[in-house]
Short mmCIF file of C-alpha atoms and ligand atoms in Angstrom, two decimals:
data_model
loop_
_atom_site.label_atom_id
_atom_site.label_comp_id
_atom_site.label_asym_id
_atom_site.label_seq_id
_atom_site.Cartn_x
_atom_site.Cartn_y
_atom_site.Cartn_z
CA MET S 210 5.92 -7.56 26.68
CA VAL S 211 2.83 -6.37 28.54
CA THR S 212 -0.56 -5.12 27.44
CA SER S 213 -0.70 -1.37 27.32
CA LYS S 214 -3.97 -0.84 29.21
CA GLU S 215 -3.75 -3.20 32.15
CA SER S 216 -0.09 -4.17 32.24
CA LYS S 217 -1.26 -7.76 32.01
CA PRO S 218 1.41 -10.09 30.57
CA LEU S 219 0.41 -10.91 27.00
CA ARG S 220 0.69 -14.62 27.71
CA LEU S 221 -2.24 -14.35 30.11
CA THR S 222 -4.48 -12.85 27.42
CA LEU S 223 -4.11 -15.77 24.99
CA PRO S 224 -7.29 -17.78 24.28
CA GLN S 225 -7.31 -21.18 26.00
CA THR S 226 -8.21 -23.04 22.78
CA PHE S 227 -5.17 -21.49 21.12
CA ILE S 228 -2.98 -22.63 24.02
CA ASP S 229 -4.45 -26.15 23.79
CA ASN S 230 -3.77 -26.25 20.02
CA MET S 231 -0.17 -25.20 20.60
CA GLN S 232 0.24 -27.79 23.34
CA ALA S 233 -0.81 -30.47 20.82
CA ILE S 234 1.86 -29.27 18.35
CA LEU S 235 4.72 -28.32 20.67
CA GLY S 236 4.35 -30.63 23.68
CA SER S 237 7.14 -29.93 26.16
CA GLN S 238 8.16 -26.77 24.31
CA THR S 239 4.78 -25.12 24.88
CA ASP S 240 5.83 -23.23 27.98
CA SER S 241 8.86 -21.76 26.30
CA PHE S 242 6.70 -20.84 23.27
CA LEU S 243 4.08 -19.15 25.46
CA ASN S 244 6.76 -17.27 27.40
CA SER S 245 7.95 -15.77 24.12
CA TYR S 246 4.74 -13.69 24.18
CA ASN S 247 6.15 -11.84 27.17
CA GLU S 248 9.32 -10.94 25.24
CA PRO S 249 9.60 -7.80 23.09
CA ARG S 250 8.72 -8.16 19.42
CA THR S 251 11.46 -8.17 16.79
CA TYR S 252 12.06 -5.48 14.18
CA GLY S 253 13.60 -6.08 10.78
CA LEU S 254 14.44 -4.35 7.53
CA ARG S 255 15.60 -5.69 4.22
CA LEU S 256 18.09 -3.81 2.06
CA ASN S 257 16.92 -3.24 -1.49
CA PRO S 258 19.31 -4.85 -4.02
CA LEU S 259 17.85 -2.56 -6.69
CA LYS S 260 19.72 0.25 -4.92
CA ALA S 261 22.95 -1.76 -4.75
CA ALA S 262 25.06 0.91 -6.45
CA ALA S 263 24.61 3.28 -3.51
CA LEU S 264 24.49 0.59 -0.83
CA ASP S 265 28.15 -0.31 -0.58
CA LYS S 266 29.06 3.22 0.37
CA ILE S 267 26.20 3.64 2.82
CA LEU S 268 26.09 0.27 4.59
CA PRO S 269 28.85 0.72 7.20
CA ALA S 270 27.34 3.98 8.51
CA LEU S 271 23.82 2.57 8.26
CA THR S 272 24.81 -0.49 10.28
CA GLU S 273 26.09 1.71 13.04
CA GLN S 274 23.26 4.21 12.89
CA PHE S 275 20.39 1.69 13.11
CA GLY S 276 22.24 -0.95 15.14
CA LEU S 277 21.83 -3.46 12.29
CA GLN S 278 22.46 -7.14 12.97
CA PRO S 279 22.21 -9.77 10.23
CA ILE S 280 19.14 -12.00 10.03
CA PRO S 281 20.51 -15.53 9.55
CA TRP S 282 17.99 -16.71 6.94
CA CYS S 283 18.04 -13.68 4.62
CA ALA S 284 21.27 -12.24 3.22
CA THR S 285 19.74 -8.76 2.81
CA GLY S 286 17.81 -8.83 6.11
CA TYR S 287 18.82 -7.07 9.35
CA TYR S 288 17.39 -6.62 12.80
CA TYR S 289 17.30 -2.99 13.88
CA ASN S 290 16.76 -1.10 17.10
CA GLU S 291 13.25 0.29 17.01
CA GLU S 292 14.29 3.55 18.70
CA PHE S 293 16.05 4.61 15.45
CA ARG S 294 12.75 4.59 13.49
CA PRO S 295 14.20 3.81 10.03
CA GLY S 296 10.73 4.31 8.50
CA LYS S 297 11.12 8.05 9.14
CA HIS S 298 14.54 8.34 7.49
CA PRO S 299 15.19 9.88 4.04
CA TYR S 300 16.79 6.56 3.01
CA HIS S 301 13.38 4.96 3.47
CA ALA S 302 11.77 7.58 1.21
CA ALA S 303 14.48 6.73 -1.35
CA GLY S 304 13.66 3.00 -1.22
CA LEU S 305 16.98 1.87 0.26
CA TYR S 306 15.20 -0.70 2.44
CA TYR S 307 11.83 -2.22 3.22
CA ILE S 308 10.71 -2.68 6.81
CA GLN S 309 9.61 -6.29 7.23
CA GLU S 310 9.06 -8.70 10.08
CA PRO S 311 12.20 -10.89 10.12
CA SER S 312 10.62 -14.35 9.92
CA ALA S 313 8.44 -13.23 6.98
CA MET S 314 11.65 -12.95 4.95
CA THR S 315 11.93 -16.75 4.77
CA ALA S 316 9.20 -17.25 2.19
CA ALA S 317 10.67 -15.28 -0.73
CA GLU S 318 14.10 -16.76 0.02
CA LEU S 319 12.62 -20.24 -0.49
CA LEU S 320 10.75 -19.15 -3.61
CA ASP S 321 14.22 -18.46 -5.04
CA PRO S 322 13.12 -16.10 -7.84
CA GLN S 323 15.43 -15.79 -10.83
CA PRO S 324 15.97 -12.83 -13.15
CA GLY S 325 14.02 -13.22 -16.39
CA GLU S 326 11.21 -15.36 -14.97
CA VAL S 327 7.48 -14.72 -14.91
CA ILE S 328 6.41 -14.62 -11.27
CA LEU S 329 3.13 -14.03 -9.45
CA ASP S 330 2.73 -12.78 -5.89
CA LEU S 331 -0.94 -13.63 -5.44
CA ALA S 332 -1.72 -12.01 -2.06
CA ALA S 333 0.81 -9.25 -2.11
CA ALA S 334 -0.10 -6.17 -0.03
CA PRO S 335 1.57 -4.31 1.51
CA GLY S 336 4.47 -5.66 -0.55
CA GLY S 337 7.05 -7.32 1.70
CA LYS S 338 7.38 -10.40 -0.47
CA THR S 339 6.84 -8.49 -3.73
CA THR S 340 9.74 -6.14 -3.03
CA GLN S 341 11.93 -9.03 -1.91
CA ILE S 342 11.12 -11.01 -5.08
CA ALA S 343 11.73 -7.94 -7.26
CA GLY S 344 15.11 -7.43 -5.61
CA LYS S 345 16.10 -10.92 -6.70
CA MET S 346 14.82 -10.44 -10.26
CA HIS S 347 17.06 -7.38 -10.80
CA GLY S 348 14.53 -5.76 -13.09
CA GLN S 349 14.51 -8.73 -15.51
CA GLY S 350 11.38 -10.73 -16.24
CA VAL S 351 7.81 -9.95 -15.27
CA LEU S 352 6.43 -9.80 -11.75
CA VAL S 353 2.68 -9.64 -11.21
CA ALA S 354 1.82 -8.43 -7.71
CA ASN S 355 -1.85 -8.91 -6.91
CA GLU S 356 -3.90 -7.74 -3.96
CA ILE S 357 -7.62 -8.39 -3.80
CA HIS S 358 -8.49 -5.29 -1.74
CA PRO S 359 -8.15 -2.11 -3.83
CA ALA S 360 -7.10 0.15 -0.94
CA ARG S 361 -4.35 -2.30 -0.02
CA ALA S 362 -3.38 -2.61 -3.70
CA LYS S 363 -2.72 1.14 -3.67
CA ILE S 364 -0.33 0.75 -0.73
CA LEU S 365 1.32 -2.15 -2.55
CA SER S 366 1.72 0.02 -5.63
CA GLU S 367 3.29 2.81 -3.56
CA ASN S 368 5.81 0.38 -2.10
CA VAL S 369 6.62 -0.96 -5.56
CA GLU S 370 7.21 2.64 -6.62
CA ARG S 371 9.33 3.53 -3.58
CA CYS S 372 11.57 0.51 -4.13
CA GLY S 373 12.21 1.51 -7.75
CA ILE S 374 10.80 -1.68 -9.29
CA VAL S 375 10.60 -1.44 -13.08
CA ASN S 376 9.18 -4.84 -14.02
CA ALA S 377 6.06 -5.17 -11.84
CA ILE S 378 2.42 -5.10 -12.86
CA VAL S 379 0.14 -4.46 -9.87
CA THR S 380 -3.39 -5.83 -10.12
CA SER S 381 -6.30 -5.94 -7.71
CA ALA S 382 -8.22 -9.08 -8.54
CA ALA S 383 -9.75 -12.13 -6.91
CA PRO S 384 -7.67 -15.27 -7.46
CA ASP S 385 -10.34 -16.81 -9.73
CA GLU S 386 -10.31 -13.75 -12.00
CA LEU S 387 -6.59 -14.21 -12.48
CA SER S 388 -6.66 -17.98 -12.94
CA ARG S 389 -9.21 -17.63 -15.76
CA ARG S 390 -6.80 -15.33 -17.59
CA PHE S 391 -3.42 -16.75 -16.75
CA PRO S 392 -3.45 -20.57 -16.75
CA ALA S 393 0.00 -22.18 -16.61
CA LEU S 394 1.69 -18.82 -17.09
CA PHE S 395 3.99 -18.42 -14.08
CA ASP S 396 7.38 -19.97 -13.38
CA ARG S 397 6.95 -19.29 -9.67
CA ILE S 398 4.06 -18.26 -7.47
CA MET S 399 4.18 -16.80 -3.99
CA LEU S 400 1.02 -17.36 -1.97
CA ASP S 401 1.42 -15.58 1.35
CA ALA S 402 -2.10 -16.45 2.35
CA PRO S 403 -4.53 -14.42 4.48
CA CYS S 404 -4.53 -16.25 7.81
CA SER S 405 -5.60 -16.08 11.45
CA GLY S 406 -2.31 -14.29 12.27
CA GLU S 407 -1.23 -16.13 15.42
CA GLY S 408 2.29 -14.87 14.70
CA MET S 409 0.99 -11.30 14.89
CA PHE S 410 -0.10 -11.46 18.52
CA ARG S 411 3.00 -9.69 19.89
CA LYS S 412 2.85 -7.06 17.18
CA ASP S 413 -0.89 -6.47 17.23
CA GLU S 414 -2.94 -7.35 20.27
CA GLY S 415 -6.12 -6.82 18.23
CA ALA S 416 -5.25 -10.08 16.45
CA ILE S 417 -5.78 -11.91 19.78
CA ALA S 418 -9.29 -10.48 20.12
CA GLU S 419 -10.12 -11.53 16.53
CA TRP S 420 -8.85 -15.08 17.00
CA SER S 421 -11.33 -17.96 17.33
CA ASP S 422 -11.58 -21.57 16.25
CA SER S 423 -14.20 -20.66 13.68
CA HIS S 424 -11.93 -17.93 12.27
CA VAL S 425 -9.15 -20.49 11.88
CA ALA S 426 -11.58 -22.82 10.05
CA MET S 427 -12.74 -20.00 7.78
CA CYS S 428 -9.13 -19.06 6.97
CA ALA S 429 -8.24 -22.68 6.18
CA ALA S 430 -11.17 -22.99 3.76
CA ARG S 431 -10.21 -19.71 2.07
CA GLN S 432 -6.57 -20.77 1.79
CA SER S 433 -7.57 -24.04 0.09
CA ASP S 434 -9.68 -22.11 -2.37
CA ILE S 435 -6.86 -19.65 -3.20
CA LEU S 436 -4.39 -22.55 -3.56
CA GLU S 437 -6.63 -24.10 -6.25
CA HIS S 438 -6.26 -20.96 -8.34
CA ALA S 439 -2.53 -20.75 -7.71
CA ALA S 440 -2.24 -24.36 -8.95
CA ILE S 441 -3.97 -23.45 -12.21
CA MET S 442 -1.63 -20.54 -12.85
CA LEU S 443 1.65 -22.37 -12.20
CA LYS S 444 3.56 -23.78 -15.17
CA PRO S 445 4.35 -27.49 -15.07
CA GLY S 446 7.80 -27.67 -13.52
CA GLY S 447 7.11 -24.46 -11.60
CA ARG S 448 7.55 -23.69 -7.92
CA LEU S 449 4.81 -22.61 -5.54
CA VAL S 450 5.58 -21.25 -2.10
CA TYR S 451 2.72 -21.20 0.39
CA SER S 452 3.23 -19.25 3.60
CA THR S 453 1.31 -17.96 6.59
CA CYS S 454 2.14 -16.05 9.77
CA THR S 455 0.07 -18.45 11.86
CA PHE S 456 0.97 -21.56 13.87
CA ASN S 457 -2.01 -23.94 13.86
CA ARG S 458 -1.88 -27.05 11.70
CA SER S 459 -5.26 -26.51 10.03
CA GLU S 460 -3.98 -23.50 8.07
CA ASN S 461 -0.54 -24.98 7.47
CA GLU S 462 0.36 -28.68 7.21
CA ASP S 463 -3.30 -29.80 6.93
CA THR S 464 -4.05 -27.34 4.13
CA ILE S 465 -0.95 -28.45 2.22
CA HIS S 466 -1.64 -32.13 2.83
CA ALA S 467 -5.24 -31.84 1.55
CA PHE S 468 -4.04 -29.86 -1.46
CA CYS S 469 -1.43 -32.46 -2.39
CA LEU S 470 -3.96 -35.28 -2.03
CA ALA S 471 -6.21 -33.50 -4.51
CA HIS S 472 -3.27 -32.61 -6.78
CA PRO S 473 -0.91 -35.53 -7.24
CA GLU S 474 1.05 -33.45 -9.74
CA PHE S 475 2.32 -31.40 -6.79
CA GLU S 476 4.92 -32.50 -4.33
CA VAL S 477 6.28 -30.80 -1.24
CA SER S 478 10.04 -30.37 -1.23
CA GLN S 479 10.43 -28.42 2.00
CA ILE S 480 8.52 -27.25 5.01
CA GLU S 481 9.99 -24.57 7.27
CA ARG S 482 8.67 -23.11 10.47
CA VAL S 483 10.16 -20.14 12.24
CA TRP S 484 9.19 -20.28 15.92
CA PRO S 485 9.38 -17.22 18.17
CA HIS S 486 10.84 -19.24 21.07
CA GLU S 487 13.63 -20.62 18.86
CA SER S 488 14.53 -17.68 16.62
CA ARG S 489 14.38 -13.90 16.68
CA GLY S 490 11.17 -13.52 14.71
CA GLU S 491 7.40 -13.45 15.20
CA GLY S 492 6.89 -16.80 13.48
CA HIS S 493 6.15 -18.07 9.99
CA PHE S 494 5.17 -21.24 8.15
CA VAL S 495 6.52 -21.90 4.66
CA ALA S 496 5.86 -24.85 2.33
CA VAL S 497 7.68 -25.24 -0.99
CA LEU S 498 5.76 -27.17 -3.64
CA HIS S 499 6.71 -28.26 -7.14
CA LYS S 500 4.34 -28.95 -9.98
CA ALA S 501 5.73 -31.99 -11.67
CA LYS S 502 3.47 -32.76 -14.59
CA PRO S 503 0.71 -31.10 -16.57
CA SER S 504 -2.59 -31.22 -14.75
CA ASP S 505 -6.07 -31.80 -16.12
CA VAL S 506 -7.13 -28.65 -14.31
CA VAL S 507 -4.81 -26.64 -16.52
CA ALA S 508 -6.24 -28.09 -19.71
CA ASP S 509 -9.79 -27.26 -18.58
CA ALA S 510 -8.86 -23.78 -17.52
CA CYS S 511 -7.08 -23.16 -20.83
CA SER S 512 -10.26 -23.71 -22.75
CA SER S 513 -12.33 -21.54 -20.42
CA HIS S 514 -9.61 -18.91 -20.59
CA ALA S 515 -9.73 -18.85 -24.36
CA SER S 516 -13.47 -18.26 -24.38
CA ALA S 517 -13.20 -15.67 -21.61
CA ALA S 518 -10.70 -13.80 -23.73
CA GLU S 519 -13.01 -13.90 -26.75
CA ASP S 520 -15.84 -12.37 -24.72
CA GLY S 521 -13.50 -9.93 -22.97
CA PRO S 522 -14.98 -6.87 -21.31
CA ALA S 523 -14.80 -3.38 -22.71
CA GLU S 524 -11.32 -1.98 -23.14
CA ARG S 525 -9.99 0.11 -20.31
CA ILE S 526 -6.41 0.21 -21.42
CA SER S 527 -5.06 1.01 -24.82
CA SER S 528 -1.69 -0.09 -26.03
CA SER S 529 0.42 0.55 -29.02
CA ALA S 530 1.29 -3.18 -28.96
CA GLN S 531 3.87 -2.48 -31.61
CA THR S 532 7.51 -3.29 -31.76
CA VAL S 533 9.02 -0.21 -30.26
CA THR S 534 12.55 0.81 -30.72
CA ALA S 535 13.55 3.37 -28.21
CA PRO S 536 17.04 4.44 -29.26
CA LYS S 537 17.26 7.37 -26.87
CA LEU S 538 16.28 5.16 -23.92
CA ARG S 539 19.60 3.42 -24.41
CA ALA S 540 20.85 -0.13 -24.46
CA ARG S 541 18.75 -2.64 -22.55
CA GLU S 542 15.67 -0.46 -22.27
CA ALA S 543 15.48 -0.15 -26.03
CA ARG S 544 14.40 -3.78 -26.38
CA SER S 545 10.80 -4.44 -27.07
CA ASN S 546 9.56 -7.76 -28.31
CA SER S 547 7.95 -8.16 -31.65
CA SER S 548 5.00 -10.50 -32.07
CA ARG S 549 7.46 -12.83 -33.82
CA ASP S 550 9.41 -13.60 -30.65
CA ARG S 551 6.51 -13.75 -28.25
CA GLY S 552 6.00 -16.90 -26.23
CA ALA S 553 3.63 -19.64 -27.33
CA ASP S 554 0.17 -18.31 -27.98
CA ARG S 555 -2.06 -19.76 -25.32
CA GLY S 556 -5.25 -18.77 -27.06
CA ARG S 557 -5.26 -15.14 -26.11
CA ARG S 558 -6.45 -12.31 -28.25
CA SER S 559 -3.61 -10.18 -29.52
CA SER S 560 -3.15 -6.81 -27.93
CA SER S 561 -3.51 -4.84 -31.13
CA GLY S 562 -6.34 -2.66 -29.86
CA GLY S 563 -4.36 0.58 -29.87
CA ALA S 564 -7.46 2.66 -29.16
CA GLY S 565 -5.31 5.66 -28.22
CA GLY S 566 -3.35 5.14 -31.45
CA SER S 567 -0.79 7.72 -30.38
CA SER S 568 2.14 5.54 -29.48
CA ALA S 569 4.53 7.07 -31.98
CA ALA S 570 3.73 10.52 -30.65
CA ASP S 571 3.98 9.29 -27.06
CA MET S 572 7.33 7.66 -27.74
CA ALA S 573 8.61 10.80 -29.45
CA LEU S 574 7.75 12.75 -26.30
CA LEU S 575 9.40 10.10 -24.15
CA HIS S 576 12.55 10.14 -26.28
CA ALA S 577 12.69 13.90 -26.11
CA PHE S 578 12.30 13.82 -22.33
CA CYS S 579 14.99 11.15 -21.90
CA ALA S 580 17.40 12.95 -24.21
CA ALA S 581 17.08 16.11 -22.15
CA ALA S 582 16.61 14.80 -18.61
CA LEU S 583 18.07 11.29 -18.60
CA PRO S 584 21.04 11.28 -20.96
CA GLY S 585 22.41 8.27 -19.04
CA GLY S 586 19.31 6.18 -19.91
CA ALA S 587 16.14 5.25 -18.07
CA GLY S 588 17.25 1.68 -17.24
CA LEU S 589 14.06 0.01 -18.47
CA GLY S 590 14.11 -3.62 -19.54
CA PRO S 591 12.30 -5.01 -22.58
CA GLY S 592 8.71 -3.89 -22.78
CA GLU S 593 6.15 -1.81 -24.59
CA PRO S 594 4.56 1.57 -23.94
CA LEU S 595 1.01 1.51 -22.66
CA ARG S 596 -1.41 4.45 -22.44
CA PHE S 597 -3.90 4.50 -19.58
CA GLY S 598 -5.74 7.82 -19.92
CA ASP S 599 -2.99 10.45 -19.88
CA ALA S 600 -0.60 8.17 -18.02
CA LEU S 601 2.14 6.42 -19.96
CA TYR S 602 3.42 3.10 -18.59
CA TRP S 603 6.10 0.64 -19.62
CA LEU S 604 4.56 -2.84 -19.70
CA PRO S 605 7.42 -5.25 -18.94
CA HIS S 606 8.31 -8.18 -21.20
CA THR S 607 10.76 -11.00 -20.70
CA ASN S 608 13.73 -11.39 -23.02
CA SER S 609 11.82 -13.99 -25.01
CA GLY S 610 8.34 -12.58 -25.18
CA SER S 611 5.43 -10.69 -23.70
CA PRO S 612 3.82 -13.10 -21.25
CA ILE S 613 1.23 -10.51 -20.30
CA ARG S 614 -0.21 -8.29 -22.96
CA ALA S 615 -2.31 -5.19 -22.68
CA SER S 616 -5.37 -7.19 -23.73
CA ASP S 617 -4.84 -9.61 -20.81
CA LEU S 618 -5.31 -6.72 -18.43
CA GLN S 619 -8.51 -5.44 -19.98
CA GLY S 620 -11.39 -5.52 -17.51
CA LEU S 621 -9.10 -6.20 -14.55
CA LYS S 622 -8.53 -3.61 -11.85
CA VAL S 623 -4.95 -2.60 -12.48
CA ALA S 624 -3.19 -0.31 -10.04
CA ARG S 625 -0.08 -0.15 -12.19
CA PRO S 626 0.32 -1.88 -15.58
CA GLY S 627 4.10 -1.61 -15.40
CA LEU S 628 6.42 1.28 -14.59
CA HIS S 629 4.64 4.63 -14.66
CA LEU S 630 6.87 6.73 -16.91
CA GLY S 631 4.92 9.95 -16.78
CA ASP S 632 1.82 11.79 -17.86
CA ILE S 633 1.32 13.07 -21.37
CA ARG S 634 0.66 16.79 -21.53
CA THR S 635 0.46 18.99 -24.62
CA ASN S 636 3.77 18.44 -26.41
CA ARG S 637 5.61 17.19 -23.35
CA ILE S 638 5.87 14.51 -20.71
CA GLU S 639 5.61 15.20 -17.02
CA PRO S 640 7.85 12.48 -15.52
CA SER S 641 6.38 10.31 -12.77
CA HIS S 642 7.76 9.92 -9.26
CA SER S 643 8.06 6.17 -10.05
CA LEU S 644 10.52 6.97 -12.82
CA ALA S 645 12.62 9.15 -10.48
CA LEU S 646 12.95 6.26 -8.02
CA ALA S 647 13.66 3.69 -10.74
CA VAL S 648 16.57 5.44 -12.45
CA SER S 649 20.18 5.91 -11.42
CA ALA S 650 20.94 9.40 -10.11
CA HIS S 651 23.93 9.51 -12.44
CA ALA S 652 21.71 9.06 -15.48
CA ALA S 653 20.09 12.44 -14.91
CA ALA S 654 21.02 15.67 -16.70
CA TRP S 655 21.75 17.14 -13.29
CA VAL S 656 21.60 15.77 -9.77
CA GLN S 657 21.89 17.53 -6.43
CA SER S 658 22.82 14.92 -3.86
CA TYR S 659 23.05 15.62 -0.13
CA ARG S 660 23.81 13.78 3.10
CA PRO S 661 20.66 12.56 4.89
CA ASP S 662 20.95 15.19 7.64
CA ALA S 663 21.43 18.11 5.22
CA PRO S 664 18.78 20.84 5.57
CA GLU S 665 18.16 20.59 1.80
CA ILE S 666 16.92 17.00 2.20
CA ALA S 667 14.42 17.97 4.90
CA ALA S 668 13.35 20.96 2.78
CA PHE S 669 12.87 18.79 -0.31
CA LEU S 670 10.86 16.23 1.62
CA ARG S 671 8.64 19.05 2.91
CA GLY S 672 7.97 20.10 -0.67
CA GLU S 673 10.02 23.30 -0.59
CA THR S 674 11.96 24.93 -3.42
CA LEU S 675 15.75 24.55 -3.40
CA PRO S 676 18.48 26.76 -4.84
CA ALA S 677 19.82 25.32 -8.09
CA GLN S 678 23.50 24.75 -8.62
CA GLU S 679 25.00 26.89 -11.36
CA GLY S 680 24.22 25.83 -14.90
CA SER S 681 21.28 23.51 -14.04
CA SER S 682 18.13 23.86 -16.03
CA GLY S 683 15.13 21.66 -16.75
CA TRP S 684 14.39 18.29 -15.14
CA GLY S 685 16.87 16.71 -12.76
CA LEU S 686 17.02 14.73 -9.54
CA ILE S 687 17.33 15.54 -5.87
CA ALA S 688 19.09 12.66 -4.14
CA VAL S 689 20.20 11.52 -0.72
CA ASP S 690 23.69 9.99 -0.92
CA ASP S 691 23.12 9.42 -4.66
CA LEU S 692 19.74 7.72 -4.12
CA PRO S 693 17.06 9.63 -6.05
CA LEU S 694 14.31 11.10 -3.87
CA GLY S 695 12.33 12.84 -6.59
CA TRP S 696 12.28 15.20 -9.54
CA GLY S 697 13.05 18.87 -9.47
CA LYS S 698 12.81 21.35 -12.32
CA ALA S 699 15.53 23.99 -12.41
CA SER S 700 14.91 27.43 -13.79
CA GLY S 701 16.32 30.89 -12.94
CA GLY S 702 18.51 29.53 -10.13
CA GLN S 703 15.61 27.79 -8.34
CA ILE S 704 14.48 24.16 -8.28
CA LYS S 705 10.75 23.64 -8.32
CA ASN S 706 9.87 20.68 -6.13
CA HIS S 707 8.02 17.83 -7.89
CA LEU S 708 7.75 15.43 -4.95
CA PRO S 709 4.09 14.26 -5.00
CA LYS S 710 2.04 16.08 -2.37
CA GLY S 711 0.97 12.84 -0.67
CA LEU S 712 4.61 11.90 0.01
CA ARG S 713 5.68 15.20 1.56
CA TRP S 714 6.78 15.35 5.15
CA PHE S 715 5.13 17.74 7.57
CA LYS S 716 7.08 20.60 9.08
C1 SAM F 964 -0.55 -12.09 4.75
S1 SAM F 964 -1.18 -10.82 3.82
C2 SAM F 964 0.02 -10.61 2.57
C3 SAM F 964 1.27 -9.94 3.03
C4 SAM F 964 2.20 -9.68 1.87
N1 SAM F 964 2.48 -10.89 1.14
C5 SAM F 964 3.50 -9.05 2.32
O1 SAM F 964 4.51 -9.78 2.44
O2 SAM F 964 3.57 -7.84 2.51
C6 SAM F 964 -2.46 -11.61 2.94
C7 SAM F 964 -3.16 -10.73 1.93
O3 SAM F 964 -4.21 -11.51 1.34
C8 SAM F 964 -5.27 -10.65 1.03
N2 SAM F 964 -6.53 -11.44 0.89
C9 SAM F 964 -7.60 -11.46 1.70
N3 SAM F 964 -8.55 -12.27 1.21
C10 SAM F 964 -8.09 -12.76 0.07
C11 SAM F 964 -8.61 -13.65 -0.91
N4 SAM F 964 -9.80 -14.20 -0.78
N5 SAM F 964 -7.86 -13.92 -1.97
C12 SAM F 964 -6.62 -13.38 -2.11
N6 SAM F 964 -6.08 -12.56 -1.22
C13 SAM F 964 -6.79 -12.24 -0.14
C14 SAM F 964 -5.30 -9.68 2.19
O4 SAM F 964 -5.95 -8.48 1.83
C15 SAM F 964 -3.84 -9.49 2.52
O5 SAM F 964 -3.32 -8.34 1.91
#
């Protein structure tokens, strides 16, 4: 690979201090490592298990079309040929895959998320690890995806939506804000820490210009600080995965070593490095830690959490917080947990605010919508409806309780307090794009599904009206190979396009 402006081999642009640091780590392998900077970068995508029903049929053609080759460390990961630009394909708009740097796929594999757990992705934007974790949870349990920067949290939320994730809450908070609220709550935590990005040099030459020793030191200090908060939020017996896309020891082994010295309740079970001169990937560091016994930090934080909850800020979200039976949402989505079966009360205020107080009316509208537009069911897991202005969300629960209640989210910046079901209008619900991407095409009252190269798909993605098949009326889905792309509303032989304007393709 060469620099675009001067055709100078990338290796020659690397800072000398960086080269010296790498020499100290890699010794005789340094030359081979540095030569990797003159090789082309790698491109990867990860298939979305939440779209598994359509995948089997599509995969053989997809493999051929994008030149897919398996990534050895991730069963759903594939290298692709960049010339095929899978990010511009209708399958991408339908959430069939997530484009992700191959070595970055290691971290969520080692987190080993399980369906039904309560999991935090603490530094989550743009959503590579979040979507990978969600794929392994199969819509069961609760996933909190947090990103400190609001603009990046919006992108994260859009990726959660595109991938059809039903059980994620997306927040935009500093780690200390979360650790005050959620001590010892999570079964697993992913901390893909902000870092000096030495593994990004091939992908983004700007990262070379930003690199300095002092930046590395600043990143290491910030990582240690974030790790402290992750430690507070992990349950005893829980698993914490720490990862970076940088190579130096200060931000990797040294950070983990210092953390474990300060936290004897943690032990490291595995350290993995993906090196660009050994594997087809840009490089990653992953440490797997286990929290063995209750820590004093947790006890302290519990008491401060309790008082923080008592003094909680003004309500920004209202919730019905009632046991909701949703018979017309069908089977597993009808489950909502009563206060009786909630997990142990960790000193939080109950979420009985209900300032909107219109949950029964909201649910009646939702039932009516589902009966007409989604007779096959919405596919939601256990949860409760949550009003946020006019927007109606489904706050996810686990099978045994509601680990995060509406009141826990009060005063936090929340990009998405669960699946956005739709917006309440006078006497009706306008379904959200998130709901279209989360349901099965076959659950809809009508679906018009086309091959990816059909002119109707391009027209739909441009926001145009489509002709309706005979007999269709009301809400239904436009799909590509049975993968929903968005809502349409049929009337008088025409389908009005409800793809959000921001997602439309240009002519
Ligand atoms: C390596 S990126 C995360 C990539 C993401 N996990 C993925 O797989 O798509 C690190 C993230 O940490 C966020 N960040 C920056 N400063 C932070 C801080 N002080 N606390 C928590 N997160 C921070 C950055 O905005 C960035 O989105």
